[in-house]
């Protein structure tokens, strides 16, 4: 008997997509484009702070001929909407970007289905600088990766580990560069970053800063607000792995500087975090770079690269940073069932 087998990909069905406010356009595109490419329809619940961007993008899709009902936008009471959607048996999948706390609730609601789940949550990414690194490039890379959008990027670095031999020159270069960071009106082309999005973001920054200072950390530069929701680029030193800043996502322009002696130590300390989204490694040693990329418990690693995420590559985390992928064909596959079809040819 001859048997012919093949895998038949099919769309999972109706998808609920829940997006965050920090990058509403990117998050809409990552979820909607890939779900549509897989043949799914969507109900999108945008963050209330950024609903207009989502509506404008949906309007563009309508104008270019997307069939009515393919992408639907729902706004209002977020908990009630999400509970209703995830309680509906017609919804087969949920993809969520946001905090760990809300992600856990989304997963709990989806479990009753059960429904397929993709979670893209937070991070406290390590930024590792070895003695052989180009220190100027490392400083520029850190500033570029960390302070875009006032640090309100889930994969932005937060814990800075510098090899002891170059800790002082690196710190001097970093302090000088931070002194030149322009914070202010985002409409000014010279501004490098503007205000935080919420009062709660500012309050969280202040809480983490106060905890670190109480436990013995020191402010090297920054540590204050020039007014409103603006916050100066802040560098702490004397930070230990027990402090909240080493374990919780700041989601703001706050970084913690620490030193390490060798490769094994920095790998261990980097991996102590409950999160595992991104990591950054600066070194000229290619073999070391590959060892770190393999050993670090994260979903994406930038080697001498402050922007490792790409449109075509897989983006996602491990541990409490979530699971599932967005980006390229890997993201499309999240929205596909793989049905096996077997033919018996007698």
Short mmCIF file of C-alpha atoms in Angstrom, two decimals:
data_model
loop_
_atom_site.label_atom_id
_atom_site.label_comp_id
_atom_site.label_asym_id
_atom_site.label_seq_id
_atom_site.Cartn_x
_atom_site.Cartn_y
_atom_site.Cartn_z
CA UNK A 1 0.00 0.00 0.00
CA UNK A 2 1.28 3.41 -0.96
CA UNK A 3 0.46 6.32 1.38
CA UNK A 4 0.69 9.95 0.43
CA UNK A 5 0.74 12.49 3.28
CA UNK A 6 0.75 16.26 3.25
CA UNK A 7 0.21 19.09 5.67
CA UNK A 8 -2.66 21.40 4.83
CA UNK A 9 -2.34 24.86 6.43
CA UNK A 10 -5.62 26.51 7.36
CA UNK A 11 -6.44 29.80 9.14
CA UNK A 12 -7.30 29.40 12.82
CA UNK A 13 -10.43 31.54 12.39
CA UNK A 14 -11.53 34.66 14.24
CA UNK A 15 -8.72 36.35 16.19
CA UNK A 16 -8.93 38.86 19.02
CA UNK A 17 -5.96 41.25 18.93
CA UNK A 18 -5.27 43.43 21.97
CA UNK A 19 -2.68 46.15 21.48
CA UNK A 20 -0.72 48.45 23.79
CA UNK A 21 -0.41 52.23 23.65
CA UNK A 22 3.36 52.63 23.33
CA UNK A 23 3.60 51.66 19.64
CA UNK A 24 0.01 51.42 18.35
CA UNK A 25 0.86 51.51 14.65
CA UNK A 26 3.60 48.88 14.80
CA UNK A 27 1.55 46.58 17.03
CA UNK A 28 -1.49 46.89 14.78
CA UNK A 29 0.64 46.01 11.77
CA UNK A 30 2.41 43.07 13.40
CA UNK A 31 -0.85 41.45 14.41
CA UNK A 32 -3.28 42.43 11.67
CA UNK A 33 -1.04 41.99 8.63
CA UNK A 34 0.07 38.51 9.63
CA UNK A 35 -3.41 37.33 10.62
CA UNK A 36 -4.83 38.56 7.32
CA UNK A 37 -1.98 36.88 5.42
CA UNK A 38 -2.98 33.61 7.09
CA UNK A 39 -6.63 34.10 6.07
CA UNK A 40 -8.02 35.07 9.48
CA UNK A 41 -10.43 37.84 10.40
CA UNK A 42 -9.84 40.02 13.45
CA UNK A 43 -11.49 41.94 16.24
CA UNK A 44 -8.98 44.53 17.45
CA UNK A 45 -9.19 46.07 20.93
CA UNK A 46 -6.73 49.00 20.95
CA UNK A 47 -5.41 50.70 24.06
CA UNK A 48 -7.78 53.52 24.91
CA UNK A 49 -4.90 56.04 24.86
CA UNK A 50 -4.14 55.30 21.21
CA UNK A 51 -7.49 54.33 19.71
CA UNK A 52 -7.47 57.02 17.02
CA UNK A 53 -4.31 55.65 15.37
CA UNK A 54 -5.94 52.22 15.16
CA UNK A 55 -9.12 53.67 13.64
CA UNK A 56 -7.13 55.57 11.01
CA UNK A 57 -5.20 52.44 10.04
CA UNK A 58 -8.42 50.44 9.78
CA UNK A 59 -9.86 53.20 7.60
CA UNK A 60 -6.87 52.93 5.26
CA UNK A 61 -7.45 49.20 4.94
CA UNK A 62 -11.08 49.87 4.04
CA UNK A 63 -10.08 52.47 1.45
CA UNK A 64 -7.76 50.04 -0.35
CA UNK A 65 -10.50 47.44 -0.63
CA UNK A 66 -10.26 45.14 2.35
CA UNK A 67 -13.63 43.35 2.61
CA UNK A 68 -16.03 44.60 5.26
CA UNK A 69 -15.78 42.59 8.47
CA UNK A 70 -12.22 41.40 7.89
CA UNK A 71 -10.86 43.83 10.51
CA UNK A 72 -13.18 45.13 13.22
CA UNK A 73 -12.30 47.70 15.89
CA UNK A 74 -13.96 47.64 19.32
CA UNK A 75 -13.45 50.36 21.93
CA UNK A 76 -14.72 50.94 25.43
CA UNK A 77 -14.45 49.21 28.79
CA UNK A 78 -11.38 47.02 28.25
CA UNK A 79 -11.99 44.32 30.91
CA UNK A 80 -15.61 43.84 29.88
CA UNK A 81 -14.77 43.75 26.16
CA UNK A 82 -11.91 41.28 26.54
CA UNK A 83 -13.93 39.01 28.82
CA UNK A 84 -16.83 39.00 26.35
CA UNK A 85 -14.64 38.30 23.32
CA UNK A 86 -12.62 35.55 24.96
CA UNK A 87 -15.80 33.99 26.30
CA UNK A 88 -17.26 33.73 22.80
CA UNK A 89 -16.72 30.28 21.25
CA UNK A 90 -16.46 31.82 17.78
CA UNK A 91 -13.17 33.49 18.75
CA UNK A 92 -10.42 30.89 18.33
CA UNK A 93 -7.26 32.86 19.18
CA UNK A 94 -6.02 35.89 21.08
CA UNK A 95 -2.81 37.83 20.50
CA UNK A 96 -1.89 40.33 23.21
CA UNK A 97 0.83 42.93 23.81
CA UNK A 98 1.06 44.52 27.25
CA UNK A 99 1.99 43.93 30.85
CA UNK A 100 2.65 40.59 32.52
CA UNK A 101 -0.24 41.15 34.93
CA UNK A 102 -2.80 41.68 32.17
CA UNK A 103 -1.20 38.93 30.10
CA UNK A 104 -1.86 36.45 32.89
CA UNK A 105 -5.54 37.49 32.95
CA UNK A 106 -5.81 37.15 29.17
CA UNK A 107 -4.30 33.67 29.40
CA UNK A 108 -6.72 32.71 32.19
CA UNK A 109 -9.72 33.81 30.13
CA UNK A 110 -8.41 32.04 27.02
CA UNK A 111 -7.86 28.80 28.96
CA UNK A 112 -11.61 28.30 29.34
CA UNK A 113 -11.91 27.90 25.57
CA UNK A 114 -9.25 26.78 25.25
CA UNK A 115 -8.02 29.28 22.69
CA UNK A 116 -4.66 29.69 21.03
CA UNK A 117 -2.64 32.44 22.74
CA UNK A 118 0.30 34.65 21.72
CA UNK A 119 1.65 36.90 24.47
CA UNK A 120 4.21 39.65 23.97
CA UNK A 121 4.91 41.04 27.44
CA UNK A 122 7.58 43.10 29.17
CA UNK A 123 11.31 42.85 29.71
CA UNK A 124 14.33 44.06 31.69
CA UNK A 125 16.88 43.52 28.93
CA UNK A 126 20.56 43.24 29.84
CA UNK A 127 23.08 45.35 27.91
CA UNK A 128 26.48 43.67 28.21
CA UNK A 129 29.74 45.45 27.40
CA UNK A 130 33.00 43.49 27.31
CA UNK A 131 36.44 45.05 27.66
CA UNK A 132 37.25 44.44 23.99
CA UNK A 133 34.19 46.34 22.76
CA UNK A 134 34.24 49.66 20.95
CA UNK A 135 33.15 51.73 23.96
CA UNK A 136 32.02 54.73 21.90
CA UNK A 137 29.83 52.48 19.75
CA UNK A 138 28.49 50.77 22.88
CA UNK A 139 27.51 54.10 24.46
CA UNK A 140 25.82 55.30 21.28
CA UNK A 141 24.06 51.96 20.92
CA UNK A 142 22.83 52.08 24.51
CA UNK A 143 21.44 55.60 24.16
CA UNK A 144 19.76 54.73 20.86
CA UNK A 145 18.23 51.50 22.16
CA UNK A 146 17.17 52.80 25.56
CA UNK A 147 15.93 56.34 25.17
CA UNK A 148 13.76 56.16 22.06
CA UNK A 149 10.18 56.79 23.09
CA UNK A 150 11.43 57.71 26.58
CA UNK A 151 12.37 54.09 27.30
CA UNK A 152 8.78 52.92 26.81
CA UNK A 153 9.77 50.00 24.59
CA UNK A 154 9.43 46.46 25.95
CA UNK A 155 12.79 45.31 24.54
CA UNK A 156 14.78 48.40 25.59
CA UNK A 157 17.85 47.75 27.78
CA UNK A 158 17.60 48.38 31.51
CA UNK A 159 20.39 46.45 33.27
CA UNK A 160 23.81 47.58 32.04
CA UNK A 161 26.65 45.14 32.76
CA UNK A 162 30.17 46.44 32.03
CA UNK A 163 33.36 44.41 32.43
CA UNK A 164 35.31 45.76 35.41
CA UNK A 165 38.42 46.65 33.39
CA UNK A 166 36.56 49.26 31.35
CA UNK A 167 33.82 50.29 33.79
CA UNK A 168 35.22 53.74 34.56
CA UNK A 169 35.96 54.86 30.98
CA UNK A 170 32.60 53.51 29.86
CA UNK A 171 30.81 55.39 32.63
CA UNK A 172 32.63 58.62 31.77
CA UNK A 173 31.65 58.34 28.11
CA UNK A 174 28.06 57.51 29.03
CA UNK A 175 27.68 60.41 31.47
CA UNK A 176 29.04 62.81 28.86
CA UNK A 177 26.62 61.46 26.24
CA UNK A 178 23.62 61.59 28.58
CA UNK A 179 24.39 65.24 29.32
CA UNK A 180 23.78 65.93 25.62
CA UNK A 181 20.46 64.08 25.38
CA UNK A 182 17.76 66.64 24.63
CA UNK A 183 14.48 65.96 26.41
CA UNK A 184 11.44 68.04 25.60
CA UNK A 185 8.79 68.77 23.01
CA UNK A 186 8.55 65.84 20.55
CA UNK A 187 7.60 68.30 17.80
CA UNK A 188 11.10 69.79 18.00
CA UNK A 189 13.39 67.91 15.59
CA UNK A 190 16.30 68.28 18.03
CA UNK A 191 14.41 66.41 20.78
CA UNK A 192 15.69 62.88 21.36
CA UNK A 193 12.74 61.85 23.50
CA UNK A 194 9.63 63.44 24.95
CA UNK A 195 7.26 62.87 27.87
CA UNK A 196 6.10 59.61 29.37
CA UNK A 197 2.63 58.56 28.26
CA UNK A 198 0.96 58.24 31.66
CA UNK A 199 1.18 59.53 35.19
CA UNK A 200 1.38 55.87 36.29
CA UNK A 201 4.55 55.42 34.22
CA UNK A 202 6.11 58.36 36.03
CA UNK A 203 5.01 56.99 39.41
CA UNK A 204 6.52 53.59 38.64
CA UNK A 205 9.83 55.19 37.66
CA UNK A 206 9.86 57.14 40.91
CA UNK A 207 9.03 54.01 42.94
CA UNK A 208 11.86 51.99 41.40
CA UNK A 209 14.27 54.88 41.85
CA UNK A 210 13.31 55.34 45.51
CA UNK A 211 13.67 51.59 46.17
CA UNK A 212 17.15 51.53 44.64
CA UNK A 213 18.33 54.59 46.57
CA UNK A 214 16.95 53.21 49.84
CA UNK A 215 18.92 49.99 49.26
CA UNK A 216 22.19 51.79 48.59
CA UNK A 217 22.24 52.71 44.90
CA UNK A 218 23.48 56.13 43.80
CA UNK A 219 22.30 58.54 41.12
CA UNK A 220 25.13 59.29 38.69
CA UNK A 221 23.07 61.63 36.54
CA UNK A 222 19.39 62.53 36.19
CA UNK A 223 16.93 61.29 38.78
CA UNK A 224 14.49 64.16 38.42
CA UNK A 225 11.63 65.48 36.31
CA UNK A 226 12.06 68.84 34.56
CA UNK A 227 8.29 69.17 34.63
CA UNK A 228 5.08 67.48 33.60
CA UNK A 229 5.62 63.92 32.43
CA UNK A 230 9.18 64.56 31.32
CA UNK A 231 11.93 62.66 33.10
CA UNK A 232 15.66 63.24 32.72
CA UNK A 233 17.79 60.34 31.46
CA UNK A 234 18.77 58.63 34.68
CA UNK A 235 21.81 56.48 35.40
CA UNK A 236 22.15 54.56 38.66
CA UNK A 237 25.22 52.77 39.99
CA UNK A 238 25.76 50.54 42.99
CA UNK A 239 22.76 48.50 41.88
CA UNK A 240 22.48 44.93 43.13
CA UNK A 241 20.48 42.06 41.69
CA UNK A 242 18.10 42.16 44.70
CA UNK A 243 16.82 45.67 43.92
CA UNK A 244 13.46 46.10 42.18
CA UNK A 245 15.12 47.90 39.26
CA UNK A 246 16.97 44.65 38.47
CA UNK A 247 13.75 42.63 38.44
CA UNK A 248 10.91 44.92 37.29
CA UNK A 249 10.42 46.70 33.99
CA UNK A 250 10.85 50.46 34.46
CA UNK A 251 9.25 51.38 31.12
CA UNK A 252 10.98 54.74 31.25
CA UNK A 253 14.38 56.47 30.86
CA UNK A 254 16.07 54.70 33.79
CA UNK A 255 19.13 52.45 33.54
CA UNK A 256 21.14 50.63 36.20
CA UNK A 257 24.91 50.25 35.86
CA UNK A 258 26.74 47.25 37.31
CA UNK A 259 30.09 45.56 36.69
CA UNK A 260 31.14 41.96 36.10
CA UNK A 261 34.41 40.03 36.07
CA UNK A 262 33.94 37.27 33.52
CA UNK A 263 31.63 35.76 30.95
CA UNK A 264 30.14 33.11 33.21
CA UNK A 265 29.18 35.67 35.85
CA UNK A 266 27.41 38.02 33.46
CA UNK A 267 25.47 35.19 31.84
CA UNK A 268 24.26 33.98 35.23
CA UNK A 269 23.26 37.45 36.41
CA UNK A 270 21.55 38.28 33.13
CA UNK A 271 19.48 35.11 33.35
CA UNK A 272 18.31 35.68 36.94
CA UNK A 273 15.52 37.96 35.69
CA UNK A 274 12.06 36.48 35.38
CA UNK A 275 11.78 38.16 31.97
CA UNK A 276 13.40 37.02 28.74
CA UNK A 277 12.61 39.28 25.80
CA UNK A 278 15.76 41.01 24.55
CA UNK A 279 19.49 41.29 25.26
CA UNK A 280 22.38 43.30 23.84
CA UNK A 281 26.04 42.24 23.67
CA UNK A 282 28.95 44.48 22.69
CA UNK A 283 32.20 42.67 21.93
CA UNK A 284 34.70 42.22 19.08
CA UNK A 285 35.08 38.50 19.87
CA UNK A 286 32.84 36.60 17.46
CA UNK A 287 33.15 33.29 19.32
CA UNK A 288 32.12 34.99 22.56
CA UNK A 289 29.21 36.66 20.80
CA UNK A 290 27.88 33.28 19.66
CA UNK A 291 28.33 31.80 23.15
CA UNK A 292 26.37 34.66 24.71
CA UNK A 293 23.65 34.49 22.07
CA UNK A 294 23.21 30.80 22.85
CA UNK A 295 23.37 31.11 26.64
CA UNK A 296 21.19 34.16 27.27
CA UNK A 297 17.59 33.20 28.06
CA UNK A 298 15.87 35.67 25.75
CA UNK A 299 14.03 35.69 22.46
CA UNK A 300 16.16 38.24 20.60
CA UNK A 301 19.83 39.26 20.88
CA UNK A 302 21.57 42.27 19.35
CA UNK A 303 25.34 41.84 18.93
CA UNK A 304 26.83 45.33 18.50
CA UNK A 305 23.34 46.21 17.25
CA UNK A 306 20.92 48.46 19.15
CA UNK A 307 17.96 47.54 16.91
CA UNK A 308 17.98 43.75 16.46
CA UNK A 309 14.25 43.40 15.76
CA UNK A 310 13.39 43.16 12.06
CA UNK A 311 10.13 43.03 10.13
CA UNK A 312 11.00 39.69 8.54
CA UNK A 313 12.52 38.03 11.61
CA UNK A 314 10.85 36.33 14.60
CA UNK A 315 10.08 38.58 17.57
CA UNK A 316 8.99 37.12 20.89
CA UNK A 317 10.15 36.27 24.37
CA UNK A 318 10.54 33.46 26.86
CA UNK A 319 9.80 33.12 30.58
CA UNK A 320 7.52 35.94 31.79
CA UNK A 321 8.08 37.89 28.58
CA UNK A 322 5.51 35.61 26.97
CA UNK A 323 5.47 33.11 24.14
CA UNK A 324 4.63 32.93 20.47
CA UNK A 325 6.19 34.94 17.66
CA UNK A 326 5.49 38.02 15.60
CA UNK A 327 7.31 38.99 12.42
CA UNK A 328 7.71 37.54 8.94
CA UNK A 329 6.58 34.04 8.08
CA UNK A 330 7.09 32.99 11.70
CA UNK A 331 4.33 35.34 12.76
CA UNK A 332 2.01 34.16 9.99
CA UNK A 333 2.45 30.56 11.14
CA UNK A 334 1.01 31.45 14.57
CA UNK A 335 -2.34 32.02 12.84
CA UNK A 336 -2.30 28.75 10.88
CA UNK A 337 -3.52 25.27 11.76
CA UNK A 338 -1.36 22.48 10.32
CA UNK A 339 -3.78 19.76 9.29
CA UNK A 340 -2.34 16.46 8.18
CA UNK A 341 -4.10 14.80 5.25
CA UNK A 342 -3.21 11.18 4.45
CA UNK A 343 -4.17 9.40 1.21
CA UNK A 344 -4.01 5.63 0.93
CA UNK A 345 -3.25 4.64 -2.65
CA UNK A 346 -4.01 0.92 -2.92
#
